[in-house]
Tab-separated table of C-alpha atoms in Angstrom:
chain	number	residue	atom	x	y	z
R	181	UNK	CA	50.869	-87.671	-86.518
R	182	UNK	CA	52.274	-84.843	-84.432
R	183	UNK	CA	53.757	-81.870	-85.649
R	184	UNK	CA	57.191	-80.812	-84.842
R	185	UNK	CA	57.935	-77.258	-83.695
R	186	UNK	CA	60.841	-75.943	-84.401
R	187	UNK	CA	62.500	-74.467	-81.116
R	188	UNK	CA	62.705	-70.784	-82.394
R	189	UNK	CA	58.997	-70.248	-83.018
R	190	UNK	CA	58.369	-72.353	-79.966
R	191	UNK	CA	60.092	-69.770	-78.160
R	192	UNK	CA	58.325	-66.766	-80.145
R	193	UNK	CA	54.843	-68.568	-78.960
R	194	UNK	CA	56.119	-68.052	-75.246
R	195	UNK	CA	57.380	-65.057	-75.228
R	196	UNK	CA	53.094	-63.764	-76.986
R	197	UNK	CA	51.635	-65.720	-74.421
R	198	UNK	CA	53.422	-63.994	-71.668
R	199	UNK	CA	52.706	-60.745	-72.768
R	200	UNK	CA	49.204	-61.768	-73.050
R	201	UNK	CA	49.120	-62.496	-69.614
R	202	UNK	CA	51.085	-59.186	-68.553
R	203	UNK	CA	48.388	-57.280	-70.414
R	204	UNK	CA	45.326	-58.669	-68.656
R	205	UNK	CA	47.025	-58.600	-65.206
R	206	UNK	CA	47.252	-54.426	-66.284
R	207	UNK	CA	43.592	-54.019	-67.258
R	208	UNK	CA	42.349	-56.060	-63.934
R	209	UNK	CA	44.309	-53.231	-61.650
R	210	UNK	CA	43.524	-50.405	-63.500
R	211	UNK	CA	40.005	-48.280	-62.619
R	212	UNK	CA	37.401	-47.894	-65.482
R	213	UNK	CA	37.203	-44.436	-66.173
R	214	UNK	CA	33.997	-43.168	-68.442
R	215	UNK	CA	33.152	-40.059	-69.484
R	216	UNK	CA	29.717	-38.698	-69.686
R	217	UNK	CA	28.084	-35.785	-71.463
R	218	UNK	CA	24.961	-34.356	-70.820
R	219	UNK	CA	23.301	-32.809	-74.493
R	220	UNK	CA	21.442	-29.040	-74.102
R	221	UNK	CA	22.785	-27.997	-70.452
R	222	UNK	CA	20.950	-24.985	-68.422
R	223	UNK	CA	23.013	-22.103	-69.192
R	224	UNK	CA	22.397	-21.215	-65.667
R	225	UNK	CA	23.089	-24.420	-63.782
R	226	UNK	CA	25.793	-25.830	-65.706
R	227	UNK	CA	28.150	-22.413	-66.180
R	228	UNK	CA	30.385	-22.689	-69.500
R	229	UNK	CA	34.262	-23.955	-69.428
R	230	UNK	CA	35.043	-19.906	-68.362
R	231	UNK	CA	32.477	-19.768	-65.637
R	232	UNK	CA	33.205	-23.207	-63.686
R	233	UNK	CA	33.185	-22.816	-60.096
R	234	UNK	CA	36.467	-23.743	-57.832
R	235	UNK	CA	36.567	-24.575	-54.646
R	236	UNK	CA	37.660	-21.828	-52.171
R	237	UNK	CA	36.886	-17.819	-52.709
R	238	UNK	CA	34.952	-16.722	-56.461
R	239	UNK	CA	36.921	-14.842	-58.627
R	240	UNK	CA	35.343	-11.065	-59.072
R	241	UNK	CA	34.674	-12.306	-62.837
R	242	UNK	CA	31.964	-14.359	-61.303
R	243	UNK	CA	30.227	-12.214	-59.055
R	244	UNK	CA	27.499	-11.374	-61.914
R	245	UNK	CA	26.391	-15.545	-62.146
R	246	UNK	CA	26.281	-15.692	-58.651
R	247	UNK	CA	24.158	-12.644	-58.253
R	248	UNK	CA	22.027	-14.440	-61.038
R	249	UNK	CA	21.776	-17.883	-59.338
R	250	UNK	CA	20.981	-16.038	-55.874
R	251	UNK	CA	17.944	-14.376	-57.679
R	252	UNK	CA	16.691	-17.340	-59.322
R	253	UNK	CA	16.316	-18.976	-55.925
R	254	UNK	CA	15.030	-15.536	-54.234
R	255	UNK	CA	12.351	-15.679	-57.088
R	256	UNK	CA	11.886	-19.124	-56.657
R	257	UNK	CA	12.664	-20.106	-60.191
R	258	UNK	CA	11.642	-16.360	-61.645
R	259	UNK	CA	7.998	-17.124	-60.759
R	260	UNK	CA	7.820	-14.019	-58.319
R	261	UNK	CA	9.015	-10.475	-59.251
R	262	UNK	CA	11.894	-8.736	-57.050
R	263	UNK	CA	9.404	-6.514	-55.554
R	264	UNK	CA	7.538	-9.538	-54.295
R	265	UNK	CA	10.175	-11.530	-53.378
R	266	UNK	CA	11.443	-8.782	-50.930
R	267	UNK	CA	11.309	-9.560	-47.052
R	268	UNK	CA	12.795	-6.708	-45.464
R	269	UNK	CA	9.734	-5.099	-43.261
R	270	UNK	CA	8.299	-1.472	-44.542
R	271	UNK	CA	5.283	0.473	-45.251
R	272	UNK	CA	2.757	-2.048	-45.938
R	273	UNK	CA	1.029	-0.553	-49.392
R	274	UNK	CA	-2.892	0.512	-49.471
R	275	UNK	CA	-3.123	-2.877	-51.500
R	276	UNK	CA	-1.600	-4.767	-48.195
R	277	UNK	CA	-4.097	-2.898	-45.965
R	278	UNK	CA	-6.849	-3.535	-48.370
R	279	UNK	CA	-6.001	-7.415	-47.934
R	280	UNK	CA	-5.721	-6.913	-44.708
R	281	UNK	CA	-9.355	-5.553	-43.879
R	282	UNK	CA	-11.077	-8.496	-45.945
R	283	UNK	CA	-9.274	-10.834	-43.554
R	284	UNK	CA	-9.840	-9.313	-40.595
R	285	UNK	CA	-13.705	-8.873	-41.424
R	286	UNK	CA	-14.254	-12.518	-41.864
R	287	UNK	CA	-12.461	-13.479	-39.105
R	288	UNK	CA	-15.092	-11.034	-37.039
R	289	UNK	CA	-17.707	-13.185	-38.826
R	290	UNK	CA	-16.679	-16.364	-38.172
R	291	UNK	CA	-15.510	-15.465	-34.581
R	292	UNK	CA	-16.983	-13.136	-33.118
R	293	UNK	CA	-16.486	-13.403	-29.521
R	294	UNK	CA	-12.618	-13.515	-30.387
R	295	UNK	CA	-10.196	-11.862	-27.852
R	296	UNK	CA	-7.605	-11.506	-30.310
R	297	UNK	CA	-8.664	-8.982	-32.560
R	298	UNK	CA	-9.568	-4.759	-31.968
R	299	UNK	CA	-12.845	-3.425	-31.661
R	300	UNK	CA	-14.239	-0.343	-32.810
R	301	UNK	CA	-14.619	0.698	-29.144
R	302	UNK	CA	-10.790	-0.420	-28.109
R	303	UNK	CA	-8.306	1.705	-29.069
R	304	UNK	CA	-5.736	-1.064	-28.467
R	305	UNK	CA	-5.489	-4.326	-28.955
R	306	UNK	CA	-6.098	-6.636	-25.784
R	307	UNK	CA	-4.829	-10.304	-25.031
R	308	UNK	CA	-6.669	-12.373	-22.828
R	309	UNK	CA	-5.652	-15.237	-20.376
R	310	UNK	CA	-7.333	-18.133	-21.923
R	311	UNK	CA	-10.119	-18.967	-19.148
R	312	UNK	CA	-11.963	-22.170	-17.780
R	313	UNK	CA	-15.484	-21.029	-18.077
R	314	UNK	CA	-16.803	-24.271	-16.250
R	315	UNK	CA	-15.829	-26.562	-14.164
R	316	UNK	CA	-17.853	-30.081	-13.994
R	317	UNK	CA	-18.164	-31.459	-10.463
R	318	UNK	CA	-20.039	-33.829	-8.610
R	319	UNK	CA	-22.087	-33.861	-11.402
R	320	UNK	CA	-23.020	-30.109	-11.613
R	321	UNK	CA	-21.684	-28.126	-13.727
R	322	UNK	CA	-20.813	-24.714	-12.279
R	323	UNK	CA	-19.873	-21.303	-14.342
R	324	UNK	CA	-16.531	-20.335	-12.624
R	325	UNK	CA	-15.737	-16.649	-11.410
R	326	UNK	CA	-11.735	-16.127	-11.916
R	327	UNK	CA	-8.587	-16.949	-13.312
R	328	UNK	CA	-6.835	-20.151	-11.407
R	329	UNK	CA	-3.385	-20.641	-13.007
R	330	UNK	CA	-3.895	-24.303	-14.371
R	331	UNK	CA	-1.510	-25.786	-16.672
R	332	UNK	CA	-1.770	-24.310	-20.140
R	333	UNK	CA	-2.922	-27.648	-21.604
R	334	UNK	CA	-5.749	-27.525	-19.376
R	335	UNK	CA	-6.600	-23.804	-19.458
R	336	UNK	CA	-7.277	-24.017	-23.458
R	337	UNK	CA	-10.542	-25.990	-22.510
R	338	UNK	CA	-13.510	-23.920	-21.588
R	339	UNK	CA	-14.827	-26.956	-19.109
R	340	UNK	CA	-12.503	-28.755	-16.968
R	341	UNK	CA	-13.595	-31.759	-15.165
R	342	UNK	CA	-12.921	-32.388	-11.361
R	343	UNK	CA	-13.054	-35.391	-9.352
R	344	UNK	CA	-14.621	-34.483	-5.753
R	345	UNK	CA	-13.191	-37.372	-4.104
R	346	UNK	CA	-9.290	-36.694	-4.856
R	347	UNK	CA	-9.518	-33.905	-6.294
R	348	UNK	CA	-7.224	-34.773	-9.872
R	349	UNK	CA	-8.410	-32.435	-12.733
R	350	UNK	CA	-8.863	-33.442	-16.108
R	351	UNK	CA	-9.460	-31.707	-19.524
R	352	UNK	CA	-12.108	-34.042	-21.190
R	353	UNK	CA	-15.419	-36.017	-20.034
R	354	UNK	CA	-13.808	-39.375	-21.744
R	355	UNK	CA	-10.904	-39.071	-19.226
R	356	UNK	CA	-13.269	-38.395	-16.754
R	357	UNK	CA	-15.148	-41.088	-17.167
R	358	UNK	CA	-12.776	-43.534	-17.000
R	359	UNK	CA	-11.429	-42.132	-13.866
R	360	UNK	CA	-14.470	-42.046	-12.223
R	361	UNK	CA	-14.639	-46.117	-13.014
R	362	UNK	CA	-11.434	-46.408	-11.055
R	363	UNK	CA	-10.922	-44.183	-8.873
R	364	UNK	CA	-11.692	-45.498	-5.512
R	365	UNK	CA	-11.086	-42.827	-3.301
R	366	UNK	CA	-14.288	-41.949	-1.072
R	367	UNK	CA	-13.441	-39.667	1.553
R	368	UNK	CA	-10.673	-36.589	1.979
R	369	UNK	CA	-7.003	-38.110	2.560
R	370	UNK	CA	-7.167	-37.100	6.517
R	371	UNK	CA	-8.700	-37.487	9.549
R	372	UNK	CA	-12.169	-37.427	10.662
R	373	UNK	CA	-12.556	-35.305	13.540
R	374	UNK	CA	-15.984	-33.696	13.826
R	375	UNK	CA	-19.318	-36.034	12.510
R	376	UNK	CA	-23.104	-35.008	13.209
R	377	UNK	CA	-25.773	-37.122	11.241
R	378	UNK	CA	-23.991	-37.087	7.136
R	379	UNK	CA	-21.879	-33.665	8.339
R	380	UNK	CA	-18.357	-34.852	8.375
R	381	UNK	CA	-15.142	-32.627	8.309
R	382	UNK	CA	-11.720	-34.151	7.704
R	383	UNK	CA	-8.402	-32.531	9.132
R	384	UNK	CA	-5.986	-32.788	6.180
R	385	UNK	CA	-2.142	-32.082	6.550
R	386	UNK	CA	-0.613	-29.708	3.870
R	387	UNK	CA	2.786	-32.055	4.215
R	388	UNK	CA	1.127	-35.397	4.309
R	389	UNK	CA	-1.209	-34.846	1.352
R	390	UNK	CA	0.672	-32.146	-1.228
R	391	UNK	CA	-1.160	-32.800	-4.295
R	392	UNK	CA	-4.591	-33.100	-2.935
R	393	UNK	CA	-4.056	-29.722	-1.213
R	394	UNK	CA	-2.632	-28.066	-4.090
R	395	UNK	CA	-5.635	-29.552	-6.384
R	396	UNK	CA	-8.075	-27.892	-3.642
R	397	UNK	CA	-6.044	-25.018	-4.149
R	398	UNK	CA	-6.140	-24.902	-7.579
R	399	UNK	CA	-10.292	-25.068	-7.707
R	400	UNK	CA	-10.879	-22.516	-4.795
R	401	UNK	CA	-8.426	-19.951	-6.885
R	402	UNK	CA	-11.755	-19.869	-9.678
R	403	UNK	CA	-14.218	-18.842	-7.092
R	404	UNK	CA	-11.723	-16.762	-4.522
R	405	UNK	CA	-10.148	-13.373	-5.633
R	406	UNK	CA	-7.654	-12.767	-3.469
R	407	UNK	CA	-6.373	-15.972	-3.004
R	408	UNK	CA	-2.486	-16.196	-3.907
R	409	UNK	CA	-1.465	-19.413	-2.707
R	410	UNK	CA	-1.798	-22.477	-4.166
R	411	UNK	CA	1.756	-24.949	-4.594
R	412	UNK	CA	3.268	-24.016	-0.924
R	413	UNK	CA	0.563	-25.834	1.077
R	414	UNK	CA	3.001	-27.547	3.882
R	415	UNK	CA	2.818	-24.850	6.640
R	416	UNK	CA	-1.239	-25.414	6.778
R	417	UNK	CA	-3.919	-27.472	7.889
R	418	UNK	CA	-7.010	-27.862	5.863
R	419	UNK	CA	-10.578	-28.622	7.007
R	420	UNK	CA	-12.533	-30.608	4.881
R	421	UNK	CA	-16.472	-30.249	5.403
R	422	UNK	CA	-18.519	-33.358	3.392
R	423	UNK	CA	-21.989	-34.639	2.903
R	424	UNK	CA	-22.370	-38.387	3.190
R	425	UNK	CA	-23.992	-40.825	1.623
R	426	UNK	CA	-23.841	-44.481	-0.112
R	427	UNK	CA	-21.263	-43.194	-2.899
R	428	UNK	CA	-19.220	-41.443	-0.503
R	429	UNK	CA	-18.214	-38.485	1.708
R	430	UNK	CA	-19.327	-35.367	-1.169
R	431	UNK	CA	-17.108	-32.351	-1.187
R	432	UNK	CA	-19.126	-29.440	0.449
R	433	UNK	CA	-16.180	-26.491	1.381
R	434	UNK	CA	-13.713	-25.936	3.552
R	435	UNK	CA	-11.130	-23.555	5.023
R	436	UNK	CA	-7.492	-23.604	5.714
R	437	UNK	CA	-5.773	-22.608	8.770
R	438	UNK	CA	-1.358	-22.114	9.761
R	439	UNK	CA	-0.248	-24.408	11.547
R	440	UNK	CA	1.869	-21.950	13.787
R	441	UNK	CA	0.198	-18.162	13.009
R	442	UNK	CA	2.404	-15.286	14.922
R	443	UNK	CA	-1.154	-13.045	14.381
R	444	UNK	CA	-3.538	-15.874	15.931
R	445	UNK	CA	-5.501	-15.933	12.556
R	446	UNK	CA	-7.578	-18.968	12.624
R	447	UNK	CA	-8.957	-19.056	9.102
R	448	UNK	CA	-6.637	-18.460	6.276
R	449	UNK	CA	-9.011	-19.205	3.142
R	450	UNK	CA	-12.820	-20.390	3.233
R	451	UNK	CA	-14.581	-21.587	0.532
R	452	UNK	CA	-18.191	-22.964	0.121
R	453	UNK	CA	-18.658	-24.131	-3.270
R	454	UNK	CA	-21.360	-22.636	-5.124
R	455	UNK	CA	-23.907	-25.495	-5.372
R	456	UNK	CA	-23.875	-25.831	-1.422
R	457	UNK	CA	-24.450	-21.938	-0.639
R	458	UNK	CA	-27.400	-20.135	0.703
R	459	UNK	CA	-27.689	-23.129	3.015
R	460	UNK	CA	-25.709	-22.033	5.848
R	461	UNK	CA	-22.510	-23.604	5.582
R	462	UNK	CA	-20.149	-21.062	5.019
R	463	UNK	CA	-21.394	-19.459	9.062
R	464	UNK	CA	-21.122	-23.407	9.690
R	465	UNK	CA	-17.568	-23.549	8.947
R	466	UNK	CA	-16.695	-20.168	10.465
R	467	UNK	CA	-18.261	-21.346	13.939
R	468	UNK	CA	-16.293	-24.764	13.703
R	469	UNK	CA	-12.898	-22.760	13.360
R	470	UNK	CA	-14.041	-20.409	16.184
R	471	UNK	CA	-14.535	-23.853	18.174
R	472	UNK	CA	-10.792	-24.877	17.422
R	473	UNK	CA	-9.817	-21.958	18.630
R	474	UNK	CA	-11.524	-22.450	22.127
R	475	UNK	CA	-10.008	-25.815	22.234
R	476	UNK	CA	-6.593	-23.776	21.920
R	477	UNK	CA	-8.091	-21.348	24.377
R	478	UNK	CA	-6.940	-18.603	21.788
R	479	UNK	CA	-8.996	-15.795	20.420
R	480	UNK	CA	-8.912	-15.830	16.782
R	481	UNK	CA	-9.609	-13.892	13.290
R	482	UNK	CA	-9.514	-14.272	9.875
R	483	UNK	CA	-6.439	-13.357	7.829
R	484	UNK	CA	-6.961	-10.285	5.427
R	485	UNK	CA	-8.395	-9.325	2.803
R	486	UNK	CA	-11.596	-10.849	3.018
R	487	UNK	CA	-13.028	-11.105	-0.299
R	488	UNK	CA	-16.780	-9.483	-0.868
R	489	UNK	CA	-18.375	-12.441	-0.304
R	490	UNK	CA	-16.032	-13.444	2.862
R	491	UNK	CA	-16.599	-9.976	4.180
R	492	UNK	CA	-20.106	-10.463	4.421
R	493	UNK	CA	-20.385	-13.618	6.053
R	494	UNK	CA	-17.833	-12.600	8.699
R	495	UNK	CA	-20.048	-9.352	9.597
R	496	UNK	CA	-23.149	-11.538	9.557
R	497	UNK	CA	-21.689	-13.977	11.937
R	498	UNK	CA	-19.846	-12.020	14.392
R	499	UNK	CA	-23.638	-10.305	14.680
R	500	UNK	CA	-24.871	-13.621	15.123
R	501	UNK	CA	-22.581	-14.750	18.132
R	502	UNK	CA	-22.520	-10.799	19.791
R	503	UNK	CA	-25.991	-10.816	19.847
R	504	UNK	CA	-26.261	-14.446	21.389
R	505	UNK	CA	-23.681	-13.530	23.743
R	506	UNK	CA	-25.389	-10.644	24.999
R	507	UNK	CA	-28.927	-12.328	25.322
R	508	UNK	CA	-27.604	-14.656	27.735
R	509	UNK	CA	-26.382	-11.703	29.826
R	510	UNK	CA	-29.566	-10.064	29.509
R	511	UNK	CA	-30.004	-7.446	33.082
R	512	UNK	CA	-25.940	-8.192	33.434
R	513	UNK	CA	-23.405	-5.863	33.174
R	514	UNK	CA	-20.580	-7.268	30.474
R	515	UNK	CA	-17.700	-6.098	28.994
R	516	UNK	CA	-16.135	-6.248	25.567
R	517	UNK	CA	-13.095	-8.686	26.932
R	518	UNK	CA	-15.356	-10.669	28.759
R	519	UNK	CA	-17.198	-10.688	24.919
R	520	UNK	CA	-13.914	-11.633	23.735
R	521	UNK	CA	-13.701	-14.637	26.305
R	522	UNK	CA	-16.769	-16.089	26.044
R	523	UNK	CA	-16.682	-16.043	22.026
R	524	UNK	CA	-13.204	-16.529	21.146
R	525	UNK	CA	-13.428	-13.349	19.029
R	526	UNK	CA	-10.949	-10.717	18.336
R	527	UNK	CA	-11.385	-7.035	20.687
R	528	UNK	CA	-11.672	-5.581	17.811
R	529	UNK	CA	-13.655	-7.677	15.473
R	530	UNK	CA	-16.636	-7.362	18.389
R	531	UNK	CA	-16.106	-3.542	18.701
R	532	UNK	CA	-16.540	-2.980	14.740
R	533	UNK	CA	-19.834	-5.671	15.228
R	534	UNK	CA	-21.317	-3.048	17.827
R	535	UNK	CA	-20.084	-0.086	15.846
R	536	UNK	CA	-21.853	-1.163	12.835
R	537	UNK	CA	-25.254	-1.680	14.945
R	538	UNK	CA	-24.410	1.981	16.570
R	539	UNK	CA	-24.525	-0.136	20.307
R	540	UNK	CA	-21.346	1.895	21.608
R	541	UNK	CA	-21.592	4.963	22.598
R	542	UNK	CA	-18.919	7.751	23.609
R	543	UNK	CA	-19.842	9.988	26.859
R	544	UNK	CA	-18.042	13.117	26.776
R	545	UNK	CA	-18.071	13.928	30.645
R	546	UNK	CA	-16.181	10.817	31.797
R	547	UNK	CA	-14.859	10.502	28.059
R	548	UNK	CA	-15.259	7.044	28.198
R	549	UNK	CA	-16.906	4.447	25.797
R	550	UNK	CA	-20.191	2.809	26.871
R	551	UNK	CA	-22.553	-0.612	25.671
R	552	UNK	CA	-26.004	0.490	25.014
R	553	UNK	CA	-28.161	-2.428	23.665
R	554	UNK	CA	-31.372	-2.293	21.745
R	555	UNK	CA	-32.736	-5.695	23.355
R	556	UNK	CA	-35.713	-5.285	20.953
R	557	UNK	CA	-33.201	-5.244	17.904
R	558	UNK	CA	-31.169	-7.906	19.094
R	559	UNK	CA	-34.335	-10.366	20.048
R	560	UNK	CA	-35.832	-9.643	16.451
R	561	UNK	CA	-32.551	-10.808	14.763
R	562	UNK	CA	-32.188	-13.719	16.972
R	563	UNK	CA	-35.870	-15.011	16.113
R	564	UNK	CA	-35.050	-14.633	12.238
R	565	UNK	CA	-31.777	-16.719	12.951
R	566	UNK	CA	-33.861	-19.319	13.888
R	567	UNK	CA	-36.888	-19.572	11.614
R	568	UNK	CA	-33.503	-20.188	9.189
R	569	UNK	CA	-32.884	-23.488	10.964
R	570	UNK	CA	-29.235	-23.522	9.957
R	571	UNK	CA	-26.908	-25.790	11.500
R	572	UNK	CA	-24.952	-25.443	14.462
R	573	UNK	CA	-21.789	-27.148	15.606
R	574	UNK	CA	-22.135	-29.257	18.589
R	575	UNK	CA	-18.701	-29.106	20.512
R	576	UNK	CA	-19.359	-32.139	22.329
R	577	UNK	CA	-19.332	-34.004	18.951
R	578	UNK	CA	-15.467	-32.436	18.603
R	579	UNK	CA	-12.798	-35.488	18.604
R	580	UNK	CA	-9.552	-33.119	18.393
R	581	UNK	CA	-6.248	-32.017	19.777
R	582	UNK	CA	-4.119	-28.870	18.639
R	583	UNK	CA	-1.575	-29.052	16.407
R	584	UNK	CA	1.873	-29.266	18.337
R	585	UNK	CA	5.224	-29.288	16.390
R	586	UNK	CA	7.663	-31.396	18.083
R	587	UNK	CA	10.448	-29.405	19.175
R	588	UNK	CA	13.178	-30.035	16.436
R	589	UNK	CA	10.528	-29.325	14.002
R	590	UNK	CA	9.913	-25.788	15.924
R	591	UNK	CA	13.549	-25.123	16.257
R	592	UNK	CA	14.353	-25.903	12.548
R	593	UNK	CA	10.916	-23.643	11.007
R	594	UNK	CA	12.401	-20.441	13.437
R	595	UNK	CA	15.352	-20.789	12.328
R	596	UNK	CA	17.135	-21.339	15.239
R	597	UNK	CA	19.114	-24.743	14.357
R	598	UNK	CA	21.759	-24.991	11.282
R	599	UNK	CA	21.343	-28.787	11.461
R	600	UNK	CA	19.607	-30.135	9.168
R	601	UNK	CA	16.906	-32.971	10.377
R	602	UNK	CA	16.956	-36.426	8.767
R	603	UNK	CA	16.367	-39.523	9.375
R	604	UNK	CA	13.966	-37.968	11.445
R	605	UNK	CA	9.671	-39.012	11.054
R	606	UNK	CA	7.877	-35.441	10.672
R	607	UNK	CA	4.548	-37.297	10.884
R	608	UNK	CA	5.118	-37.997	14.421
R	609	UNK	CA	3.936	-34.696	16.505
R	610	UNK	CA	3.357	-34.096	19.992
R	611	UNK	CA	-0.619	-33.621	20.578
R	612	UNK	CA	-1.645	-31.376	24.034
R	613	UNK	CA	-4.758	-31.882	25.895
């Protein structure tokens, strides 16, 4: 059987279950809200109800926790005195120079070749360029003489590895080695223009080839003192002298020349490398650029300063070609510009040569300068020239033209054209007979 409900507590059940309802719809919109305490705080990090911070400026009552906190973090958590903690700079202590010493002397022990650090005999202390000591090449390895300004990745090494074919450095003998595997250059980037049995030279253009030039550069700066250039290699030629075998055309020296000199110097920077001296290259290369100059029908000289070394092969060689000069005009009368002609050498380059082997002499009565040669000097240096056997440059060998600029070229390195040239091909030059 059902039961009946009477109407008036069917309407008291409605009206409960709708308030029911009105309550849960309340406690599904409203947040939770919890509250959390935290037993024993730090008295320092959690401040009591009077010291709680509030955003914005600190009230002055507060200044004295803050000053507190700022310690504690100075100290790093109280486990260093004030004293210690300090970092303002002062008087460092006896104890600080004490410490000091003790470091200093085992440094000394465990370096001591270090550049950093004062001597007894220095009064002050010294920093040194970090230097390549060596340079590996062509398999040698050769102790280098100066500074070269090589990136500072590669001047921290004390050997530095060089290809002779291309010339690309490189700071470790694993690199190396792989390059060497695939590099397959074999001769300079130029042209051949002089060859005599495995002699070569290559003529190499400053603007054609930048970073092989620069590279050379770069090297001859470790064995050259007064060399100063070594990125702005487009205004110069470069002459490339090589010993060839099976593996290739080997890197011997070379010298660099303008390509348009207002003071008709024909060398600008020579350099034999060390492990090809004392074999007569160096007066080799000097007579070749004496020969280019004939071919421009120019008299010639190297630009200054000569280094020590440069100095002395220049003096040796002018003797070489005065002397030669004047035994093939034995019982002939000859004059210092005909000198000049024949030899392509500077007046007075061949004046200081005869100076220096007291063969001019001054007569006071017509106060004019005369020749007087000592034949038996000048055959006795001739016949130890040639129990040397060096070599000689045969001109006949010579496959070259001088270097013309074409005549936009000219007109835009004087100066004398605001137009700029492009679309224009630089390579292409005009070449004289």
């Amino acid at each position: 059987m059902t039961e009946v409900i009477p109407q008036q507590k069917r309407k008291y059940i409605k009206r409960k279950s709708e308030e029911y309802r009105g309550d849960e719809n309340k406690l599904k919109n409203e947040p939770v809200k919890l509250r959390l305490t935290v037993k024993n705080p730090s008295p320092l990090l959690s401040p009591s109800n009077s010291q709680k911070r509030k955003r914005g400026r600190p009230k002055q009552s507060n200044t004295a926790f803050f000053e507190e906190e700022n310690d504690f973090f100075k100290t790093f958590g109280n486990k260093l005195t004030k004293a210690e903690a300090n970092t303002v700079p002062g008087t460092p202590t006896e104890k600080d120079v004490i410490r000091f010493e003790k470091a200093r002397s085992k440094i000394e022990k465990s370096q001591p070749h270090s550049i950093l650090l004062t001597t007894q005999h220095q009064q002050e202390p010294t920093l040194e360029v970090p230097k390549i000591c060596k340079i590996s090449f062509n398999h040698h390895l050769i102790d280098t003489w100066y500074v070269a300004p090589y990136p500072e990745e590669y001047s921290q090494n004390s050997t530095l590895y060089i290809c002779e074919f291309c010339m690309k450095y490189m700071k470790s003998s694993y690199i190396a080695g792989r390059h060497y595997k695939k590099c397959k250059v074999r001769y300079p980037p130029g042209d051949e223009i002089y060859r005599d049995g495995n002699i070569s030279i290559f003529e190499v253009d400053g603007r054609k080839n930048k970073m092989y030039c620069q590279n050379l550069c770069l090297m001859a700066k470790m064995f050259l003192d007064h060399k100063t250039l070594y990125y702005d290699v487009e205004p110069f030629l470069f002459y490339i002298m090589t010993e060839a075998d099976e593996k290739g055309c080997h890197f011997v020296g070379y010298f660099s020349k303008e390509k348009r000199s207002a003071m008709n110097y024909n060398i600008s920077c020579i350099l034999t490398m060390p492990i090809f001296q004392r074999k007569g290259y160096g007066q080799f290369l000097i007579d070749f650029s004496y020969l280019l100059s004939k071919k421009e029908n120019k008299t010639g000289t190297p630009e200054r300063p000569l280094s020590d070394l440069g100095l002395l092969s220049y003096r040796n060689y002018w003797k070489n070609i005065v002397f030669r000069e004047l035994e093939r005009h034995e019982g002939k009368s000859i004059s210092v510009e005909e000198l000049s002609h024949n030899t392509s050498l500077m007046i007075d380059d061949i004046v200081s040569t005869l100076q220096n082997n007291d063969m001019i002499q001054y007569d006071k009565d017509t106060k004019k300068y005369s020749l007087v040669i000592d034949w038996k000097r000048v055959r006795s240096h001739l016949e130890k020239l040639d129990m040397k056997n060096y070599l000689f440059v045969d001109a006949e060998k010579l496959t070259w033209t001088p270097f013309v600029l074409s005549r936009d070229r000219l007109a835009a390195l004087l100066g004398q054209t605001k137009k700029t040239i492009k679309d224009v091909d630089e390579t292409v030059d005009v070449d004289v007979e």
